[in-house]
Coordinates of C-alpha atoms in Angstrom, one line a residue:
X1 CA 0.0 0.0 0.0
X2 CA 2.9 2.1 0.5
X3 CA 4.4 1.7 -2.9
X4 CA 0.4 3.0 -4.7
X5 CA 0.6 5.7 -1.8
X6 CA 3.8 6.9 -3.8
X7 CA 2.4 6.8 -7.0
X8 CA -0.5 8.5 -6.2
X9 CA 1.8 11.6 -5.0
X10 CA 3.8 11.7 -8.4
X11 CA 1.6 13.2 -11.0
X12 CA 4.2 11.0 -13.8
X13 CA 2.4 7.9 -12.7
X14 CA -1.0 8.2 -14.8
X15 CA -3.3 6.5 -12.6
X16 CA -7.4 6.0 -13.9
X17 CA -9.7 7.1 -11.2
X18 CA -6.6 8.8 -9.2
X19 CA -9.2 10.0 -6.1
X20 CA -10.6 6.7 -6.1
X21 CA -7.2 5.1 -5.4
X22 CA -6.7 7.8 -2.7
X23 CA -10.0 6.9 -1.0
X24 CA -9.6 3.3 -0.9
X25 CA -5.7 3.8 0.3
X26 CA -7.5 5.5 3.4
X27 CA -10.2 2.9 3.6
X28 CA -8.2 -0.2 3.9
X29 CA -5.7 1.6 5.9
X30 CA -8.5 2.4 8.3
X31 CA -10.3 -0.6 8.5
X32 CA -8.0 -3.6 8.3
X33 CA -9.0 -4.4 5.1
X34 CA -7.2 -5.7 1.9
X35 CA -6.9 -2.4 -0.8
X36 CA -8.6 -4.6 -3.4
X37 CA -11.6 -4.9 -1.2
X38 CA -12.0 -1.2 -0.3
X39 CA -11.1 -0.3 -4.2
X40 CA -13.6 -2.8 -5.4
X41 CA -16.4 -1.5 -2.6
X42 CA -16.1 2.1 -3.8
X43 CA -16.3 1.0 -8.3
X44 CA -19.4 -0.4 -6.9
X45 CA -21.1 1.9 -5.1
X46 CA -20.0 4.6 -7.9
X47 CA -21.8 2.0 -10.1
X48 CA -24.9 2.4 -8.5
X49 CA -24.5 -1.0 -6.4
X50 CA -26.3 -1.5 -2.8
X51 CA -23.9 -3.9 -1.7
X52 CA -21.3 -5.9 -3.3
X53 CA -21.0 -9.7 -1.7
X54 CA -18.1 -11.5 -0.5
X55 CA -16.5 -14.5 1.4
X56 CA -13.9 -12.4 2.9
X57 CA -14.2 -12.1 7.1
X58 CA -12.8 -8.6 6.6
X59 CA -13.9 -7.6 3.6
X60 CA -17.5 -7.1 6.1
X61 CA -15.9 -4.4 7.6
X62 CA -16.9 -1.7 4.7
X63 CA -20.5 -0.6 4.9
X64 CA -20.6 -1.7 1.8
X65 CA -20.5 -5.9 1.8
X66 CA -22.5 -7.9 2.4
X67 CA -21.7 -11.7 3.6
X68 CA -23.1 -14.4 1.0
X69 CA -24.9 -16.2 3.3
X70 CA -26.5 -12.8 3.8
X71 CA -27.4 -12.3 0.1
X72 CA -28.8 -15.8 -0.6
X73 CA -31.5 -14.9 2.7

């Protein structure tokens, strides 16, 4: 997380969706959780998604996911 912390700071690095990087940097740094999760957590709610489901333990830490057991209720 470090490393995508630097590139975010260098403008040379063309990064898609730079803010969005930024944002889930913070998330996962603040909730324990992988950068994937929080990355993929915040594409989905900008694409109009309620929840997003997952296996992960952690991953159900972000507002966001929702366990599958959860989702198959």
């Amino acid at each position: 997380m470090d490393v995508l912390q630097g590139m975010t700071e260098f403008r040379q690095f063309q990064l898609g969706k730079r803010e969005m990087i930024t944002e889930a940097l913070s998330l996962a740094s603040a909730s324990g959780v992988d950068f994937s999760d929080a990355l993929i957590a915040l594409l989905d709610r900008e694409a109009g998604c309620t929840a997003t489901v997952t296996f992960d333990v952690r991953a159900l830490r972000l507002e966001q996911m929702l366990a599958v057991g959860e989702a198959l209720n």
